[in-house]
Tab-separated table of C-alpha atoms and ligand atoms in Angstrom:
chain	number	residue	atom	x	y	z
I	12	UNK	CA	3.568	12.912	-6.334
I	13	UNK	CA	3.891	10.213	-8.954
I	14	UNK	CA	7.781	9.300	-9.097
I	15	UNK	CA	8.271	9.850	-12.597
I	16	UNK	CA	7.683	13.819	-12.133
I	17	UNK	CA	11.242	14.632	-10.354
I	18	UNK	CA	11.841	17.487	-8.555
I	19	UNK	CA	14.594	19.926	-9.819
I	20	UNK	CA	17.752	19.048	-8.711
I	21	UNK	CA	18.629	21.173	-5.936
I	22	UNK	CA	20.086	21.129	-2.475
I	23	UNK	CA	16.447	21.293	-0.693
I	24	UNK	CA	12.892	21.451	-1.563
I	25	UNK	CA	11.707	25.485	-1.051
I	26	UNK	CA	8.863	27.422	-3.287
I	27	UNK	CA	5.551	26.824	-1.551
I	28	UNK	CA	4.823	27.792	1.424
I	29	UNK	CA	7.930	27.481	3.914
I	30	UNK	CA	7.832	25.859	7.316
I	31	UNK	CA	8.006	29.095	9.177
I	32	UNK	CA	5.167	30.486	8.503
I	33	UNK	CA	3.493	28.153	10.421
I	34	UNK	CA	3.592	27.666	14.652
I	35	UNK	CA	4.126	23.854	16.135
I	36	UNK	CA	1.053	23.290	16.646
I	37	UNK	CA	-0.700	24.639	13.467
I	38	UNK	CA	1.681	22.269	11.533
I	39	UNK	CA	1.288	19.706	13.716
I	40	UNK	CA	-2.577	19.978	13.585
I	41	UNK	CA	-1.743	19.273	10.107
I	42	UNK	CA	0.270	16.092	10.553
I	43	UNK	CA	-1.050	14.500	13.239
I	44	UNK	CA	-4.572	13.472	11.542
I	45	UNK	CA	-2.264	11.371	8.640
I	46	UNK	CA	-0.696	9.054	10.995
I	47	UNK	CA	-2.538	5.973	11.817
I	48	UNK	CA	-3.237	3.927	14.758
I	49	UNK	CA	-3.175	0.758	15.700
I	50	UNK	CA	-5.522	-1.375	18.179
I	51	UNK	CA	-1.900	-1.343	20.570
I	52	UNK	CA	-2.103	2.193	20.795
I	53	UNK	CA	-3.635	3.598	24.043
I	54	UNK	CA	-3.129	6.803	24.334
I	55	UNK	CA	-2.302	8.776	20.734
I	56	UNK	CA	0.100	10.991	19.700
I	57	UNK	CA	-1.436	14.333	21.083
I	58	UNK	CA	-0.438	14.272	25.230
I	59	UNK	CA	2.747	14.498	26.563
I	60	UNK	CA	3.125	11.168	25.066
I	61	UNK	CA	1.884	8.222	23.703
I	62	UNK	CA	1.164	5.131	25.265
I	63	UNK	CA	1.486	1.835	23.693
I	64	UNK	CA	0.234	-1.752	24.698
I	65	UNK	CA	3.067	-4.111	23.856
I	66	UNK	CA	4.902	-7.573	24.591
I	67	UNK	CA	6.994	-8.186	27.535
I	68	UNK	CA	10.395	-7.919	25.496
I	69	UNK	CA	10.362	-4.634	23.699
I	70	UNK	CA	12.498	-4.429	20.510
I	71	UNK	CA	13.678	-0.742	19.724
I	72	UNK	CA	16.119	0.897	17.035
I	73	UNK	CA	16.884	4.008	15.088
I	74	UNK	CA	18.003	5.096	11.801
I	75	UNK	CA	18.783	8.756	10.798
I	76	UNK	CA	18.540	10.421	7.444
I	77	UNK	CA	20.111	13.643	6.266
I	78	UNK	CA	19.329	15.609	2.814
I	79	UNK	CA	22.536	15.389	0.550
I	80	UNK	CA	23.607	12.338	2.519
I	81	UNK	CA	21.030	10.005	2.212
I	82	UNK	CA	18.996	11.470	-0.601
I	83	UNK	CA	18.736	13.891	-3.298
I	84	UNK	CA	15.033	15.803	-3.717
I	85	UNK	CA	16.010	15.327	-7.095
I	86	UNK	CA	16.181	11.716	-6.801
I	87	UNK	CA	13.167	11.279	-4.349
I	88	UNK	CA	10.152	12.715	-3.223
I	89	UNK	CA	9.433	13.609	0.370
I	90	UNK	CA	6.987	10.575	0.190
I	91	UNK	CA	9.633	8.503	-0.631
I	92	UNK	CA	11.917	9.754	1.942
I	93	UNK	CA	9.211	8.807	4.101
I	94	UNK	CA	8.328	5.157	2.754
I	95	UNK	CA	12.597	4.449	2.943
I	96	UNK	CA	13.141	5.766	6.488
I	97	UNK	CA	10.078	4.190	7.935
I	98	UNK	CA	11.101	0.358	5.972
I	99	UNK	CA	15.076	0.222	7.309
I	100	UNK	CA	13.394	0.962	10.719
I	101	UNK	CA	10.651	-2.063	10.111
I	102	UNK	CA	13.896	-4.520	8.455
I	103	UNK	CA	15.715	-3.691	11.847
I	104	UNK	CA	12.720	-4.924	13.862
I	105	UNK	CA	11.645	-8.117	11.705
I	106	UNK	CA	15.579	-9.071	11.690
I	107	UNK	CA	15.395	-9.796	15.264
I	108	UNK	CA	12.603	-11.811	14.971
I	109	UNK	CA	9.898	-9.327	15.628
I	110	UNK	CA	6.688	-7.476	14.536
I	111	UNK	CA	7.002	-3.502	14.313
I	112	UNK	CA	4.327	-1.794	16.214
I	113	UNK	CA	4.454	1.801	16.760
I	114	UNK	CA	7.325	4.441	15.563
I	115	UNK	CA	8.536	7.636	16.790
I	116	UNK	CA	9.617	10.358	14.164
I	117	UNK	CA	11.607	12.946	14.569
I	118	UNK	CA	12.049	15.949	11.631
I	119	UNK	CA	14.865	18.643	12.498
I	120	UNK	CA	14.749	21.312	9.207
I	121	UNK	CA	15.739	24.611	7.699
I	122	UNK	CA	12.462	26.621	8.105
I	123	UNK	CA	12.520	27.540	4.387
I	124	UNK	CA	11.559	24.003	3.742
I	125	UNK	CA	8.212	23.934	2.082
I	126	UNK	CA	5.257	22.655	4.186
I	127	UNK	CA	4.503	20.842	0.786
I	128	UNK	CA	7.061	18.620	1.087
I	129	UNK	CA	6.536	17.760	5.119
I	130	UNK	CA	3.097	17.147	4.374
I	131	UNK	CA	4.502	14.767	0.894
I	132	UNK	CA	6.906	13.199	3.678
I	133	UNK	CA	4.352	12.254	6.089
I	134	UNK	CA	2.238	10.949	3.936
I	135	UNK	CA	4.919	8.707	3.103
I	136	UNK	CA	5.335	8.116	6.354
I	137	UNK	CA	1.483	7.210	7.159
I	138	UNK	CA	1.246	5.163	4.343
I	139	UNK	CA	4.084	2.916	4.844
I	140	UNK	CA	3.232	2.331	8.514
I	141	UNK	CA	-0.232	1.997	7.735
I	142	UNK	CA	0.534	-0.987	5.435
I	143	UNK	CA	2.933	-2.910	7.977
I	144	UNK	CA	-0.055	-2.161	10.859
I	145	UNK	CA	2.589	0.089	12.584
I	146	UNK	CA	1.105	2.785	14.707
I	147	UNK	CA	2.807	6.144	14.678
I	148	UNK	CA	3.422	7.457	18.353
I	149	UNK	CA	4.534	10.925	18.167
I	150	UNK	CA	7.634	12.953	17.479
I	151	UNK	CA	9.567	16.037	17.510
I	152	UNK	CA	9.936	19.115	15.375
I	153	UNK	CA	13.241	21.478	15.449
I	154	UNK	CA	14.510	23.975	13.075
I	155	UNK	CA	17.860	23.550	11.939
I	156	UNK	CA	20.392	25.801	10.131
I	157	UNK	CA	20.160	26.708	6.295
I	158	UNK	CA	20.156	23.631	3.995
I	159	UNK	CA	20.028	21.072	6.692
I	160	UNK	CA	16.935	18.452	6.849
I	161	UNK	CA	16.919	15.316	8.784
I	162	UNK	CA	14.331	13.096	9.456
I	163	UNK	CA	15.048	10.443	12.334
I	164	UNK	CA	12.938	7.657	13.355
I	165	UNK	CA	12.776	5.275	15.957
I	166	UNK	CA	10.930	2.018	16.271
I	167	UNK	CA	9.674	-0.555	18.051
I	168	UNK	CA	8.433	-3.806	17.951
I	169	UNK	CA	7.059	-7.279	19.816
I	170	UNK	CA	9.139	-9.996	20.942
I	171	UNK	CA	6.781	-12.985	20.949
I	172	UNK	CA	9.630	-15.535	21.174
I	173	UNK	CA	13.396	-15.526	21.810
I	174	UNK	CA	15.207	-13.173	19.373
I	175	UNK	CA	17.271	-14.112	16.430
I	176	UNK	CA	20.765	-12.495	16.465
I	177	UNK	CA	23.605	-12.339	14.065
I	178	UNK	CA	25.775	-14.873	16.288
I	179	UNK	CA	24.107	-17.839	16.282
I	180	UNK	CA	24.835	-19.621	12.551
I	181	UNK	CA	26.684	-23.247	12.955
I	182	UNK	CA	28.295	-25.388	11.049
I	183	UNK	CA	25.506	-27.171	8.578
I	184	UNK	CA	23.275	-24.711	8.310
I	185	UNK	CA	22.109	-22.956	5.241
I	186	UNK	CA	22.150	-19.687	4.315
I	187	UNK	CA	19.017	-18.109	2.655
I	188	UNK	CA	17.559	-14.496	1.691
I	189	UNK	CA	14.070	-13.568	1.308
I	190	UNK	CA	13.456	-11.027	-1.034
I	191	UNK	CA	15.095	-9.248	-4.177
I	192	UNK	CA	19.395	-8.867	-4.171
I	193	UNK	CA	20.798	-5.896	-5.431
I	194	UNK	CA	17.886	-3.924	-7.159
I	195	UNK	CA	18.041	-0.807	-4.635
I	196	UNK	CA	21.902	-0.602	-5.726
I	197	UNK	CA	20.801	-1.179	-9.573
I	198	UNK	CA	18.180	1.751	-9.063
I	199	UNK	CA	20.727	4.306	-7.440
I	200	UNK	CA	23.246	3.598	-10.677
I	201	UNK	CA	20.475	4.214	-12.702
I	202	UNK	CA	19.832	7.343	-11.265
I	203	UNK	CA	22.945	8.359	-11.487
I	204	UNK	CA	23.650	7.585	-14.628
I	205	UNK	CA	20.284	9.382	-15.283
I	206	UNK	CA	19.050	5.885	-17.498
I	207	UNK	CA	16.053	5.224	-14.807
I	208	UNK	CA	13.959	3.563	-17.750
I	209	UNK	CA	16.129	0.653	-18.617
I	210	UNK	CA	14.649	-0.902	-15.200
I	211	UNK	CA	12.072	1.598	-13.510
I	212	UNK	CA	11.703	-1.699	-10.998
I	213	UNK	CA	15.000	-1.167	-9.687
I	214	UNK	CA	14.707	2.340	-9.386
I	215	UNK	CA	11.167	2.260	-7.374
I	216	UNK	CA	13.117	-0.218	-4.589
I	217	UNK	CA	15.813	2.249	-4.559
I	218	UNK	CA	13.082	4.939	-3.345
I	219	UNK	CA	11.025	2.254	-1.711
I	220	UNK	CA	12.405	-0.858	-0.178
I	221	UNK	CA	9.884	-3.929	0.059
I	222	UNK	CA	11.231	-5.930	3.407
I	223	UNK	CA	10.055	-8.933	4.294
I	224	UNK	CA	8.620	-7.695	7.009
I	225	UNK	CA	6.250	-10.476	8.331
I	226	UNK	CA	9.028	-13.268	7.468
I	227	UNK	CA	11.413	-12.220	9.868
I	228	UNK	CA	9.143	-13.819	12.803
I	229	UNK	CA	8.348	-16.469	10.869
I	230	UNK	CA	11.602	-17.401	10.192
I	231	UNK	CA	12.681	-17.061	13.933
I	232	UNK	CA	9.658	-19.717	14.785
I	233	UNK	CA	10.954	-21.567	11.627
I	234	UNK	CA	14.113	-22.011	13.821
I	235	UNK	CA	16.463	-19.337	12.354
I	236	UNK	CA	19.693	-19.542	13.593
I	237	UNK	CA	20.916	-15.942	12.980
I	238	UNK	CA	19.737	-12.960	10.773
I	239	UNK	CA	19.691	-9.097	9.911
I	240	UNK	CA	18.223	-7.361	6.714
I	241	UNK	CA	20.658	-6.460	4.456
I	242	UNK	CA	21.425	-2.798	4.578
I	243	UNK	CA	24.861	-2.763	3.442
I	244	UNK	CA	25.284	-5.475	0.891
I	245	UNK	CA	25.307	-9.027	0.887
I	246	UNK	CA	29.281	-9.810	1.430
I	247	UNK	CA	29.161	-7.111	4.167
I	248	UNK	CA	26.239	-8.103	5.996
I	249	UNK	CA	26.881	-11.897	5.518
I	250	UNK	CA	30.667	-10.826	7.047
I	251	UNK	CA	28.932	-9.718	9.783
I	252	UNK	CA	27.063	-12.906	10.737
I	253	UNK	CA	30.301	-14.934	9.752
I	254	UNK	CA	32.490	-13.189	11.666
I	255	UNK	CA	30.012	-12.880	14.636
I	256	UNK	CA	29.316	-16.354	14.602
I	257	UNK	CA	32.848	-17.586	14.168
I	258	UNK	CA	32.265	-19.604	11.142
I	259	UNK	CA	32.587	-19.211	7.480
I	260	UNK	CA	29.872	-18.978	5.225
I	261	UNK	CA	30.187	-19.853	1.591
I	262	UNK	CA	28.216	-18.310	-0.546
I	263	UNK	CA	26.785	-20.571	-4.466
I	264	UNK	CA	27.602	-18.761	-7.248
I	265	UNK	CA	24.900	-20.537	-9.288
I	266	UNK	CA	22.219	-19.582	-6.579
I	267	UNK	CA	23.141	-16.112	-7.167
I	268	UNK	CA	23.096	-16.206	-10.980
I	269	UNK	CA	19.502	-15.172	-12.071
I	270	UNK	CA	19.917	-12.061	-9.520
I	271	UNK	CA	22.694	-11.359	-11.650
I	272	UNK	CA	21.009	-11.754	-14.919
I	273	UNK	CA	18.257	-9.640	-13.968
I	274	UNK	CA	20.561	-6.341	-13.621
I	275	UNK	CA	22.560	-7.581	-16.613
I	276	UNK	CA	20.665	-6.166	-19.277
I	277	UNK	CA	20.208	-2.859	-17.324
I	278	UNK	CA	23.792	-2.456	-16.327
I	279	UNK	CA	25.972	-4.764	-17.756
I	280	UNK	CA	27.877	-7.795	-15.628
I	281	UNK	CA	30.299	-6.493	-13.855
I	282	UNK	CA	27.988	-3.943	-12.263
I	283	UNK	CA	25.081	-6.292	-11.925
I	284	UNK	CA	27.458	-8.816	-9.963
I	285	UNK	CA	28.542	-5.775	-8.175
I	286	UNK	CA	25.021	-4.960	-7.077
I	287	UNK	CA	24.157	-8.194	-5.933
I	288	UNK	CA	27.098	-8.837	-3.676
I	289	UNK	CA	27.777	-5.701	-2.556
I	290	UNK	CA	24.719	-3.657	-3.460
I	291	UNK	CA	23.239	-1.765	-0.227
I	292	UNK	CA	20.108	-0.591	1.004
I	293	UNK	CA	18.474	-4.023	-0.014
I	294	UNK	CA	16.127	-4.454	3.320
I	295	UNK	CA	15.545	-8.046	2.080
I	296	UNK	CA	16.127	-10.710	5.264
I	297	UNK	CA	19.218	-13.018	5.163
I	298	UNK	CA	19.582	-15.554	7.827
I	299	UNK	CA	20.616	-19.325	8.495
I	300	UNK	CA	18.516	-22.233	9.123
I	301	UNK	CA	19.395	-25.582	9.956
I	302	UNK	CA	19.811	-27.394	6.864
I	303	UNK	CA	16.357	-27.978	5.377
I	304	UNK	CA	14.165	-26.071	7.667
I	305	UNK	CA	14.280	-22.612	5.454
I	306	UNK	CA	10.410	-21.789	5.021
I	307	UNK	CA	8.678	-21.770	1.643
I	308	UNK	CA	9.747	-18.145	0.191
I	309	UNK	CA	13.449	-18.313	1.669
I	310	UNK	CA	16.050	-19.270	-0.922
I	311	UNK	CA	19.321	-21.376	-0.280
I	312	UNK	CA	22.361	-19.156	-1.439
I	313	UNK	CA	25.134	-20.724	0.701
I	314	UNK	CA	26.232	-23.130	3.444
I	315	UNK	CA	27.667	-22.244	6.954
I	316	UNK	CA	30.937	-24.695	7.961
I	317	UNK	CA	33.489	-24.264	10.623
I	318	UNK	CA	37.056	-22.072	10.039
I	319	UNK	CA	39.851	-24.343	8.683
I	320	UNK	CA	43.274	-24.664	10.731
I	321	UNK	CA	44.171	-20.761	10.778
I	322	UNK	CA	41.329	-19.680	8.460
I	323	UNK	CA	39.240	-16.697	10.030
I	324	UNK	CA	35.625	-16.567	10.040
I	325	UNK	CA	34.286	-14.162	7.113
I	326	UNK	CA	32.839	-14.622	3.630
I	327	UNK	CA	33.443	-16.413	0.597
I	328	UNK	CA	31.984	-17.032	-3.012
I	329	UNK	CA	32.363	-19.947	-4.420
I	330	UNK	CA	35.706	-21.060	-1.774
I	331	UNK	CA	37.499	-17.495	-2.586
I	332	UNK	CA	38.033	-14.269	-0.477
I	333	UNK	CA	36.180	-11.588	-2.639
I	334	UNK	CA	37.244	-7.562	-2.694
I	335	UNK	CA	33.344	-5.919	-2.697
I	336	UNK	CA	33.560	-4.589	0.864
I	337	UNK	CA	29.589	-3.291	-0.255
I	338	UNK	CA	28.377	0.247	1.322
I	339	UNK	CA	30.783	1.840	3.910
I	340	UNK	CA	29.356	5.376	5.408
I	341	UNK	CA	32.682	6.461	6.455
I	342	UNK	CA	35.193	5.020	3.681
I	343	UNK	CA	32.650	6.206	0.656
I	344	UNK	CA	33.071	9.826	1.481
F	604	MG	MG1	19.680	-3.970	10.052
């Protein structure tokens, strides 16, 4: 479904034919073909379970989404809902240094949803772990009560080398992103503002994110000192490394500028400098490098130093304490 022709707005996609009028394994006879393989994957989804060749350190995480939480069928198709779930799960596994290779996915729904919109979801789903060479291993299918639909998946990935974690920036280094700040924010004002054509760009990575997937082990051979993808927004997720790290990083203003400009027209500059330092759901890859070693691609946005005499480790822009906090789940209810 091209993402120009939204759904109506509505609490869950029914019409069609609903989920219950088919058994497990008739709809799974219809899901199971979609998802792809890889040459890691031994045994396919199909047994008891699959079985997957992989490195001697195994990276694994989950991420959860719920209708009405996490998206609106009016906002997104099921295919989208698929693409989104299946890239935070990738980010998570390239921001430890690693290369995705198979995910688990698990789809607990109302039985009136329609079987048109699992079958839009999965091909989401297949297509996005098709393109990262992911293979899909399997899942699980529950019904849930009225209105409720949740899609879960779990990932894993290779560990080739050590991995990169969130504590190890030091004094000197640089901080650097790769990929796009504050677009997936931009595109979820849009939406709600319902003004997706002043920047349909924004509003495609706010259905879709685009991580970096194959930088995040390049940048841990590159010598990355610490990293994550940014889920939550730039001051948050920087905070995090800061504060794990016990140092403060600083971010450049001017380094930050022609993200800003690039919402400005779209949103204005207040909100556009809100989206890049606090916009969530990002995926891009921000990490620290030893001064000079970020790889081609990577771009400088801030230095790493120690805290000064009774100054705490955290984030600044520009040498001042900023108020964005970025995308709480809890404290934006
Ligand atoms: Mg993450």
């Amino acid at each position: 479904m091209p993402n120009g022709q939204r759904l109506q707005r509505g609490p869950m996609m029914t019409g069609g034919t609903p989920l219950r009028s088919l058994d497990e394994d008739e709809l799974l006879g219809r899901i199971l073909p979609a998802f792809p393989g890889t040459d890691e994957l031994v045994v396919p989804p199909g047994d008891d379970a699959a079985v997957l060749r992989t490195s001697e350190r195994t990276i694994a995480t989950t991420d959860t989404v719920v209708l009405g939480r996490d998206w609106l069928d009016a906002w997104s198709s099921g295919a989208d809902i698929g693409h989104k779930v299946v890239a935070q799960n990738l980010a998570d596994v390239a921001a430890m240094g690693g290369r995705p290779t198979g995910v688990l996915v698990t789809l607990v729904a109302d039985p009136d949803l329609s079987i048109e919109w699992v079958l839009d979801h999965v091909r989401g789903l297949a297509e996005a772990c098709a393109a990262a060479g992911v293979a899909v291993l399997g899942g699980d299918l529950s019904s849930a009560p009225a209105g409720v639909v949740m899609v879960s998946v779990t990932a894993l990935g290779r560990l080739d080398g050590e991995p990169v974690l969130r504590s190890g920036a030091r004094a000197g280094d640089v901080l650097a992103v790769r990929g796009s700040l504050g677009l997936a924010d931009a595109g979820l004002r849009l939406l709600r503002a319902d003004a997706v054509g002043r920047h349909p760009v924004a509003v495609a990575r706010q259905r879709r994110p685009e991580p970096p997937l194959e930088a995040g082990p390049a940048a841990a051979v590159a010598g990355a000192t610490a990293m994550l993808d940014l889920s939550d927004g730039l001051l948050r997720d920087g905070g995090r490394i800061a504060r794990a790290s016990h140092v403060v990083i600083d971010l450049d203003p001017q380094a930050l500028a022609a993200d800003v400009d690039a919402l400005t027209d779209a949103l204005g500059a207040e909100a556009a400098l809100d989206c890049v330092l606090a916009g969530g759901e990002e995926h891009s890859l921000l990490a620290t490098f030893p001064a000079g070693a970020h790889p081609d691609g990577w771009r400088a946005i801030g230095s790493v130093r120690e805290p000064g005499e009774g100054e705490s480790a955290g984030i600044l822009v520009d040498g001042h304490v900023v108020t964005h906090t970025g995308w709480d789940h809890f404290r934006a209810t």
